[in-house]
PDB file of C-alpha atoms and ligand atoms in Angstrom:
ATOM      1  CA  UNK A   1     165.467 173.781 103.916  1.00 44.00           C
ATOM      2  CA  UNK A   2     165.437 177.508 103.319  1.00 47.00           C
ATOM      3  CA  UNK A   3     163.365 177.524 100.648  1.00 55.00           C
ATOM      4  CA  UNK A   4     160.746 175.893 102.417  1.00 83.00           C
ATOM      5  CA  UNK A   5     160.371 178.836 105.025  1.00 87.00           C
ATOM      6  CA  UNK A   6     158.251 181.953 104.849  1.00 88.00           C
ATOM      7  CA  UNK A   7     160.836 184.834 103.778  1.00 85.00           C
ATOM      8  CA  UNK A   8     161.395 187.279 106.861  1.00 87.00           C
ATOM      9  CA  UNK A   9     159.823 190.224 105.066  1.00 87.00           C
ATOM     10  CA  UNK A  10     156.810 188.580 105.274  1.00 88.00           C
ATOM     11  CA  UNK A  11     157.164 187.641 108.793  1.00 89.00           C
ATOM     12  CA  UNK A  12     157.312 191.153 109.550  1.00 90.00           C
ATOM     13  CA  UNK A  13     154.621 192.309 107.662  1.00 89.00           C
ATOM     14  CA  UNK A  14     152.133 189.661 109.579  1.00 89.00           C
ATOM     15  CA  UNK A  15     153.339 191.065 112.605  1.00 90.00           C
ATOM     16  CA  UNK A  16     153.052 194.408 111.694  1.00 90.00           C
ATOM     17  CA  UNK A  17     149.440 194.267 110.433  1.00 90.00           C
ATOM     18  CA  UNK A  18     148.215 192.120 113.677  1.00 90.00           C
ATOM     19  CA  UNK A  19     149.797 194.469 115.670  1.00 91.00           C
ATOM     20  CA  UNK A  20     148.426 197.710 113.927  1.00 91.00           C
ATOM     21  CA  UNK A  21     144.874 195.235 113.905  1.00 89.00           C
ATOM     22  CA  UNK A  22     145.092 194.937 117.661  1.00 87.00           C
ATOM     23  CA  UNK A  23     144.904 198.276 118.108  1.00 88.00           C
ATOM     24  CA  UNK A  24     149.129 198.760 118.212  1.00 90.00           C
ATOM     25  CA  UNK A  25     150.091 195.899 121.059  1.00 88.00           C
ATOM     26  CA  UNK A  26     149.643 192.315 122.638  1.00 88.00           C
ATOM     27  CA  UNK A  27     151.240 190.152 124.949  1.00 86.00           C
ATOM     28  CA  UNK A  28     154.016 187.931 123.097  1.00 86.00           C
ATOM     29  CA  UNK A  29     151.663 184.890 123.243  1.00 87.00           C
ATOM     30  CA  UNK A  30     148.482 186.660 122.313  1.00 87.00           C
ATOM     31  CA  UNK A  31     150.595 188.002 119.030  1.00 89.00           C
ATOM     32  CA  UNK A  32     151.882 184.917 117.967  1.00 90.00           C
ATOM     33  CA  UNK A  33     148.281 183.157 118.481  1.00 89.00           C
ATOM     34  CA  UNK A  34     146.639 185.966 116.613  1.00 88.00           C
ATOM     35  CA  UNK A  35     149.478 185.364 113.866  1.00 89.00           C
ATOM     36  CA  UNK A  36     148.863 181.786 113.704  1.00 89.00           C
ATOM     37  CA  UNK A  37     144.674 182.630 113.301  1.00 88.00           C
ATOM     38  CA  UNK A  38     144.871 185.257 110.632  1.00 87.00           C
ATOM     39  CA  UNK A  39     148.440 183.264 108.620  1.00 88.00           C
ATOM     40  CA  UNK A  40     148.709 179.962 109.887  1.00 88.00           C
ATOM     41  CA  UNK A  41     146.698 178.461 106.286  1.00 84.00           C
ATOM     42  CA  UNK A  42     150.163 180.322 104.766  1.00 86.00           C
ATOM     43  CA  UNK A  43     152.417 178.796 106.742  1.00 88.00           C
ATOM     44  CA  UNK A  44     154.892 175.944 105.433  1.00 87.00           C
ATOM     45  CA  UNK A  45     156.038 172.734 107.107  1.00 86.00           C
ATOM     46  CA  UNK A  46     159.465 173.986 107.598  1.00 87.00           C
ATOM     47  CA  UNK A  47     157.953 177.016 109.778  1.00 88.00           C
ATOM     48  CA  UNK A  48     156.222 174.415 111.661  1.00 88.00           C
ATOM     49  CA  UNK A  49     159.327 172.365 112.224  1.00 86.00           C
ATOM     50  CA  UNK A  50     160.496 172.864 116.100  1.00 84.00           C
ATOM     51  CA  UNK A  51     164.094 174.255 116.781  1.00 77.00           C
ATOM     52  CA  UNK A  52     166.268 171.323 117.976  1.00 74.00           C
ATOM     53  CA  UNK A  53     166.936 174.063 121.316  1.00 74.00           C
ATOM     54  CA  UNK A  54     163.419 174.120 122.558  1.00 77.00           C
ATOM     55  CA  UNK A  55     161.097 172.618 120.174  1.00 80.00           C
ATOM     56  CA  UNK A  56     159.102 175.862 119.821  1.00 85.00           C
ATOM     57  CA  UNK A  57     158.228 176.395 115.993  1.00 88.00           C
ATOM     58  CA  UNK A  58     160.817 178.102 113.779  1.00 89.00           C
ATOM     59  CA  UNK A  59     158.454 180.753 112.882  1.00 89.00           C
ATOM     60  CA  UNK A  60     157.959 181.343 116.210  1.00 88.00           C
ATOM     61  CA  UNK A  61     161.670 182.462 116.599  1.00 88.00           C
ATOM     62  CA  UNK A  62     161.884 183.965 113.415  1.00 89.00           C
ATOM     63  CA  UNK A  63     159.044 186.300 113.931  1.00 90.00           C
ATOM     64  CA  UNK A  64     161.024 186.831 117.510  1.00 88.00           C
ATOM     65  CA  UNK A  65     164.017 187.781 115.244  1.00 87.00           C
ATOM     66  CA  UNK A  66     161.780 190.292 113.171  1.00 88.00           C
ATOM     67  CA  UNK A  67     160.541 191.772 116.303  1.00 90.00           C
ATOM     68  CA  UNK A  68     163.997 192.947 117.399  1.00 89.00           C
ATOM     69  CA  UNK A  69     164.984 193.995 114.093  1.00 88.00           C
ATOM     70  CA  UNK A  70     161.905 196.057 113.854  1.00 89.00           C
ATOM     71  CA  UNK A  71     162.847 197.312 117.377  1.00 88.00           C
ATOM     72  CA  UNK A  72     166.379 198.371 116.459  1.00 87.00           C
ATOM     73  CA  UNK A  73     164.562 200.249 114.028  1.00 86.00           C
ATOM     74  CA  UNK A  74     162.659 201.665 115.792  1.00 89.00           C
ATOM     75  CA  UNK A  75     159.398 200.488 114.755  1.00 90.00           C
ATOM     76  CA  UNK A  76     158.581 198.763 118.427  1.00 89.00           C
ATOM     77  CA  UNK A  77     159.072 199.789 121.884  1.00 88.00           C
ATOM     78  CA  UNK A  78     162.274 198.244 123.173  1.00 85.00           C
ATOM     79  CA  UNK A  79     161.435 194.802 125.126  1.00 80.00           C
ATOM     80  CA  UNK A  80     162.858 195.971 128.364  1.00 79.00           C
ATOM     81  CA  UNK A  81     160.617 198.792 128.741  1.00 80.00           C
ATOM     82  CA  UNK A  82     157.155 197.122 127.566  1.00 78.00           C
ATOM     83  CA  UNK A  83     157.414 193.927 130.053  1.00 78.00           C
ATOM     84  CA  UNK A  84     156.494 191.307 127.406  1.00 79.00           C
ATOM     85  CA  UNK A  85     154.262 193.272 125.583  1.00 86.00           C
ATOM     86  CA  UNK A  86     154.957 194.312 121.606  1.00 88.00           C
ATOM     87  CA  UNK A  87     153.811 197.404 121.289  1.00 90.00           C
ATOM     88  CA  UNK A  88     154.244 199.528 118.204  1.00 91.00           C
ATOM     89  CA  UNK A  89     155.806 203.106 118.726  1.00 90.00           C
ATOM     90  CA  UNK A  90     154.536 206.189 116.854  1.00 89.00           C
ATOM     91  CA  UNK A  91     156.839 205.075 113.675  1.00 89.00           C
ATOM     92  CA  UNK A  92     155.533 201.873 113.650  1.00 90.00           C
ATOM     93  CA  UNK A  93     151.727 202.508 113.477  1.00 89.00           C
ATOM     94  CA  UNK A  94     152.779 204.773 110.767  1.00 88.00           C
ATOM     95  CA  UNK A  95     154.407 201.922 108.917  1.00 87.00           C
ATOM     96  CA  UNK A  96     151.401 199.832 109.560  1.00 88.00           C
ATOM     97  CA  UNK A  97     148.871 202.494 108.111  1.00 87.00           C
ATOM     98  CA  UNK A  98     151.163 203.099 105.348  1.00 85.00           C
ATOM     99  CA  UNK A  99     151.131 199.515 104.593  1.00 84.00           C
ATOM    100  CA  UNK A 100     147.151 199.061 104.511  1.00 80.00           C
ATOM    101  CA  UNK A 101     147.083 201.888 101.871  1.00 68.00           C
ATOM    102  CA  UNK A 102     145.566 205.425 102.263  1.00 57.00           C
ATOM    103  CA  UNK A 103     142.965 206.632 104.649  1.00 48.00           C
ATOM    104  CA  UNK A 104     143.061 203.586 106.571  1.00 44.00           C
ATOM    105  CA  UNK A 105     142.845 203.426 110.405  1.00 46.00           C
ATOM    106  CA  UNK A 106     143.356 200.000 112.193  1.00 46.00           C
ATOM    107  CA  UNK A 107     139.568 200.616 113.806  1.00 46.00           C
ATOM    108  CA  UNK A 108     138.401 200.556 110.091  1.00 45.00           C
ATOM    109  CA  UNK A 109     140.795 197.571 108.713  1.00 45.00           C
ATOM    110  CA  UNK A 110     139.996 195.390 112.065  1.00 46.00           C
ATOM    111  CA  UNK A 111     136.058 195.236 110.103  1.00 47.00           C
ATOM    112  CA  UNK A 112     137.479 193.806 106.949  1.00 47.00           C
ATOM    113  CA  UNK A 113     136.537 190.592 105.723  1.00 49.00           C
ATOM    114  CA  UNK A 114     139.686 187.812 106.795  1.00 47.00           C
ATOM    115  CA  UNK A 115     140.323 187.480 103.477  1.00 49.00           C
ATOM    116  CA  UNK A 116     141.975 190.154 102.658  1.00 47.00           C
ATOM    117  CA  UNK A 117     144.750 189.702 105.345  1.00 50.00           C
ATOM    118  CA  UNK A 118     146.819 187.682 102.948  1.00 56.00           C
ATOM    119  CA  UNK A 119     150.145 188.840 102.038  1.00 59.00           C
ATOM    120  CA  UNK A 120     149.439 187.693  98.674  1.00 69.00           C
ATOM    121  CA  UNK A 121     147.020 189.601  98.063  1.00 76.00           C
ATOM    122  CA  UNK A 122     146.604 193.594  97.189  1.00 78.00           C
ATOM    123  CA  UNK A 123     145.161 195.845  99.707  1.00 78.00           C
ATOM    124  CA  UNK A 124     141.814 196.215  98.972  1.00 80.00           C
ATOM    125  CA  UNK A 125     140.763 199.849  97.778  1.00 80.00           C
ATOM    126  CA  UNK A 126     138.225 201.774  99.686  1.00 79.00           C
ATOM    127  CA  UNK A 127     136.728 203.292  96.880  1.00 82.00           C
ATOM    128  CA  UNK A 128     134.244 205.809  96.949  1.00 78.00           C
ATOM    129  CA  UNK A 129     130.354 206.292  96.964  1.00 79.00           C
ATOM    130  CA  UNK A 130     129.970 209.166  94.810  1.00 78.00           C
ATOM    131  CA  UNK A 131     132.725 209.241  92.191  1.00 74.00           C
ATOM    132  CA  UNK A 132     133.847 212.784  90.606  1.00 75.00           C
ATOM    133  CA  UNK A 133     132.228 213.490  87.302  1.00 78.00           C
ATOM    134  CA  UNK A 134     133.947 215.372  85.082  1.00 78.00           C
ATOM    135  CA  UNK A 135     133.071 217.038  81.871  1.00 77.00           C
ATOM    136  CA  UNK A 136     135.600 215.872  78.994  1.00 75.00           C
ATOM    137  CA  UNK A 137     134.964 216.873  75.209  1.00 73.00           C
ATOM    138  CA  UNK A 138     136.249 213.494  72.661  1.00 68.00           C
ATOM    139  CA  UNK A 139     136.570 213.172  69.130  1.00 67.00           C
ATOM    140  CA  UNK A 140     135.234 209.720  68.644  1.00 68.00           C
ATOM    141  CA  UNK A 141     135.382 207.919  64.776  1.00 68.00           C
ATOM    142  CA  UNK A 142     131.674 207.528  64.161  1.00 71.00           C
ATOM    143  CA  UNK A 143     131.282 203.689  63.149  1.00 72.00           C
ATOM    144  CA  UNK A 144     128.840 202.484  60.891  1.00 76.00           C
ATOM    145  CA  UNK A 145     126.697 200.952  63.039  1.00 85.00           C
ATOM    146  CA  UNK A 146     125.568 198.801  60.252  1.00 91.00           C
ATOM    147  CA  UNK A 147     128.591 197.406  59.202  1.00 93.00           C
ATOM    148  CA  UNK A 148     128.947 196.143  63.031  1.00 94.00           C
ATOM    149  CA  UNK A 149     124.954 194.865  62.834  1.00 94.00           C
ATOM    150  CA  UNK A 150     125.736 193.564  59.621  1.00 95.00           C
ATOM    151  CA  UNK A 151     128.596 191.094  60.571  1.00 96.00           C
ATOM    152  CA  UNK A 152     127.338 189.900  63.464  1.00 96.00           C
ATOM    153  CA  UNK A 153     123.961 189.432  62.094  1.00 95.00           C
ATOM    154  CA  UNK A 154     125.735 187.169  59.249  1.00 96.00           C
ATOM    155  CA  UNK A 155     127.397 185.311  62.153  1.00 97.00           C
ATOM    156  CA  UNK A 156     124.115 184.816  64.429  1.00 96.00           C
ATOM    157  CA  UNK A 157     126.150 186.688  67.077  1.00 97.00           C
ATOM    158  CA  UNK A 158     128.617 183.639  67.492  1.00 98.00           C
ATOM    159  CA  UNK A 159     132.146 184.388  67.997  1.00 98.00           C
ATOM    160  CA  UNK A 160     134.359 183.431  64.849  1.00 98.00           C
ATOM    161  CA  UNK A 161     137.363 181.970  67.448  1.00 97.00           C
ATOM    162  CA  UNK A 162     135.625 180.089  70.213  1.00 97.00           C
ATOM    163  CA  UNK A 163     131.860 179.797  68.840  1.00 97.00           C
ATOM    164  CA  UNK A 164     130.152 181.348  72.190  1.00 97.00           C
ATOM    165  CA  UNK A 165     127.320 182.927  71.802  1.00 97.00           C
ATOM    166  CA  UNK A 166     126.003 185.060  74.925  1.00 97.00           C
ATOM    167  CA  UNK A 167     122.296 185.155  75.440  1.00 96.00           C
ATOM    168  CA  UNK A 168     121.076 188.184  77.002  1.00 94.00           C
ATOM    169  CA  UNK A 169     117.210 188.955  78.135  1.00 93.00           C
ATOM    170  CA  UNK A 170     118.113 191.864  75.281  1.00 92.00           C
ATOM    171  CA  UNK A 171     118.993 189.559  72.416  1.00 94.00           C
ATOM    172  CA  UNK A 172     122.496 187.522  71.857  1.00 96.00           C
ATOM    173  CA  UNK A 173     125.373 189.594  72.311  1.00 96.00           C
ATOM    174  CA  UNK A 174     128.558 189.948  70.103  1.00 96.00           C
ATOM    175  CA  UNK A 175     131.506 192.495  69.438  1.00 96.00           C
ATOM    176  CA  UNK A 176     132.336 193.834  65.952  1.00 96.00           C
ATOM    177  CA  UNK A 177     136.134 193.806  66.272  1.00 97.00           C
ATOM    178  CA  UNK A 178     138.030 195.933  63.837  1.00 96.00           C
ATOM    179  CA  UNK A 179     141.055 193.993  62.329  1.00 97.00           C
ATOM    180  CA  UNK A 180     143.480 197.075  61.062  1.00 95.00           C
ATOM    181  CA  UNK A 181     141.655 199.445  63.621  1.00 93.00           C
ATOM    182  CA  UNK A 182     139.862 202.447  62.668  1.00 89.00           C
ATOM    183  CA  UNK A 183     141.903 205.385  65.016  1.00 83.00           C
ATOM    184  CA  UNK A 184     145.277 206.893  64.055  1.00 83.00           C
ATOM    185  CA  UNK A 185     147.793 205.910  63.024  1.00 88.00           C
ATOM    186  CA  UNK A 186     146.411 202.758  61.687  1.00 91.00           C
ATOM    187  CA  UNK A 187     143.350 204.306  59.804  1.00 91.00           C
ATOM    188  CA  UNK A 188     141.759 200.804  59.199  1.00 93.00           C
ATOM    189  CA  UNK A 189     138.626 201.247  56.969  1.00 94.00           C
ATOM    190  CA  UNK A 190     135.070 200.590  58.416  1.00 93.00           C
ATOM    191  CA  UNK A 191     134.229 198.012  56.052  1.00 94.00           C
ATOM    192  CA  UNK A 192     132.559 194.188  56.484  1.00 95.00           C
ATOM    193  CA  UNK A 193     136.193 192.680  55.335  1.00 96.00           C
ATOM    194  CA  UNK A 194     138.173 194.674  58.103  1.00 97.00           C
ATOM    195  CA  UNK A 195     135.040 193.508  60.723  1.00 97.00           C
ATOM    196  CA  UNK A 196     135.212 190.097  62.723  1.00 98.00           C
ATOM    197  CA  UNK A 197     132.407 189.173  64.989  1.00 98.00           C
ATOM    198  CA  UNK A 198     133.794 188.087  68.361  1.00 98.00           C
ATOM    199  CA  UNK A 199     132.976 187.334  72.016  1.00 97.00           C
ATOM    200  CA  UNK A 200     134.188 190.124  74.165  1.00 96.00           C
ATOM    201  CA  UNK A 201     136.990 187.763  75.663  1.00 97.00           C
ATOM    202  CA  UNK A 202     138.395 187.338  72.384  1.00 97.00           C
ATOM    203  CA  UNK A 203     137.746 190.880  71.383  1.00 97.00           C
ATOM    204  CA  UNK A 204     140.145 191.811  74.105  1.00 96.00           C
ATOM    205  CA  UNK A 205     142.712 189.222  73.243  1.00 96.00           C
ATOM    206  CA  UNK A 206     143.077 190.573  69.589  1.00 96.00           C
ATOM    207  CA  UNK A 207     143.070 193.753  70.030  1.00 95.00           C
ATOM    208  CA  UNK A 208     145.792 193.214  72.287  1.00 94.00           C
ATOM    209  CA  UNK A 209     147.728 191.640  70.140  1.00 94.00           C
ATOM    210  CA  UNK A 210     147.449 188.040  72.149  1.00 96.00           C
ATOM    211  CA  UNK A 211     146.009 186.279  69.007  1.00 96.00           C
ATOM    212  CA  UNK A 212     146.864 186.695  65.296  1.00 95.00           C
ATOM    213  CA  UNK A 213     145.304 185.129  62.290  1.00 97.00           C
ATOM    214  CA  UNK A 214     147.235 183.750  59.428  1.00 96.00           C
ATOM    215  CA  UNK A 215     146.614 184.054  55.774  1.00 96.00           C
ATOM    216  CA  UNK A 216     144.455 180.370  55.879  1.00 96.00           C
ATOM    217  CA  UNK A 217     142.442 181.814  59.067  1.00 97.00           C
ATOM    218  CA  UNK A 218     144.253 179.753  61.656  1.00 97.00           C
ATOM    219  CA  UNK A 219     144.119 181.403  65.041  1.00 97.00           C
ATOM    220  CA  UNK A 220     147.328 181.686  66.379  1.00 96.00           C
ATOM    221  CA  UNK A 221     148.411 182.161  69.866  1.00 95.00           C
ATOM    222  CA  UNK A 222     151.196 184.779  69.863  1.00 89.00           C
ATOM    223  CA  UNK A 223     153.489 184.134  72.707  1.00 88.00           C
ATOM    224  CA  UNK A 224     153.556 180.330  71.796  1.00 92.00           C
ATOM    225  CA  UNK A 225     152.843 180.121  67.946  1.00 92.00           C
ATOM    226  CA  UNK A 226     150.669 177.342  69.138  1.00 94.00           C
ATOM    227  CA  UNK A 227     147.328 177.201  66.422  1.00 95.00           C
ATOM    228  CA  UNK A 228     144.312 177.416  68.574  1.00 94.00           C
ATOM    229  CA  UNK A 229     141.483 176.639  65.576  1.00 95.00           C
ATOM    230  CA  UNK A 230     140.425 178.097  62.859  1.00 97.00           C
ATOM    231  CA  UNK A 231     138.632 181.376  61.975  1.00 97.00           C
ATOM    232  CA  UNK A 232     134.704 180.138  61.570  1.00 96.00           C
ATOM    233  CA  UNK A 233     133.634 181.786  58.154  1.00 94.00           C
ATOM    234  CA  UNK A 234     130.266 182.549  56.713  1.00 94.00           C
ATOM    235  CA  UNK A 235     128.862 183.174  53.226  1.00 92.00           C
ATOM    236  CA  UNK A 236     128.933 186.845  52.450  1.00 90.00           C
ATOM    237  CA  UNK A 237     131.314 187.608  54.628  1.00 94.00           C
ATOM    238  CA  UNK A 238     135.179 187.326  53.077  1.00 95.00           C
ATOM    239  CA  UNK A 239     137.671 188.674  55.011  1.00 96.00           C
ATOM    240  CA  UNK A 240     140.560 190.655  53.592  1.00 97.00           C
ATOM    241  CA  UNK A 241     143.825 189.091  53.877  1.00 97.00           C
ATOM    242  CA  UNK A 242     145.799 192.978  54.421  1.00 97.00           C
ATOM    243  CA  UNK A 243     144.168 193.310  56.895  1.00 97.00           C
ATOM    244  CA  UNK A 244     145.258 190.364  58.571  1.00 97.00           C
ATOM    245  CA  UNK A 245     148.827 190.878  57.980  1.00 97.00           C
ATOM    246  CA  UNK A 246     148.521 194.510  59.150  1.00 96.00           C
ATOM    247  CA  UNK A 247     147.422 193.598  62.481  1.00 96.00           C
ATOM    248  CA  UNK A 248     150.185 190.682  62.626  1.00 94.00           C
ATOM    249  CA  UNK A 249     152.981 193.147  61.322  1.00 93.00           C
ATOM    250  CA  UNK A 250     151.927 195.887  64.308  1.00 90.00           C
ATOM    251  CA  UNK A 251     151.701 193.627  66.852  1.00 84.00           C
ATOM    252  CA  UNK A 252     155.144 191.879  66.265  1.00 77.00           C
ATOM    253  CA  UNK A 253     156.375 195.173  65.964  1.00 64.00           C
ATOM    254  CA  UNK A 254     154.946 196.485  69.092  1.00 61.00           C
ATOM    255  CA  UNK A 255     155.928 193.111  70.909  1.00 58.00           C
ATOM    256  CA  UNK A 256     159.494 193.552  69.734  1.00 56.00           C
ATOM    257  CA  UNK A 257     159.647 197.264  71.251  1.00 54.00           C
ATOM    258  CA  UNK A 258     157.893 195.943  74.602  1.00 50.00           C
ATOM    259  CA  UNK A 259     161.320 193.401  75.091  1.00 47.00           C
TER     260      UNK A 259
HETATM  261 ZN1   ZN B 301     135.246 183.737  71.662  1.00 85.83          ZN
END
């Protein structure tokens, strides 16, 4: 079945990477063995099936086919010139370097851990030892720490959605989440009735509109509409329904714009 085979484009990437990391060339047998070693765990049963003609695994033939295609595209030295050695041309080496991301040479990438070899994973960025620092001027809304602290203390730093209470060496950690955001264009008020005590995960999900809260305080998954539970309430902390309504309509609107 065709769907059971690794796509040609993936075989091409594996071949390019393998040759690149072997310094640009390898004998046919060595190249195929190296590919097997690196990507064998990704090969499908269909890839490993033998062909009717010579019982060689299908992925060998399909890789040879890809090699010929790359030769025609100028990425590999023509077979008749290279005497059984698969060798990248200058253009092939460039292609390999491009596929590994900026600033990478074959020598460097050969030392990388095996886990980044998978074509399904993104290339690991090089990062920097000394990040550039720039001076910026920002305008920041001054939030009342008192409001945030009050709500968190009332809930004993326990997430109102999932009940998680993160304990750290400096005390329990929770976040104060504004229901109607403070910034423009929302201009929500910084008052306890507009603030929830949430764990960091639920804070993010709530701010991104992945969750909304109904007037009867049911926590609803925005996309499926499934109720996930009920917001925990504590005496002394009344949630104003108009802020919940604002959060719902705001995210319903932006949800529609995305589509
Ligand atoms: Zn939570």
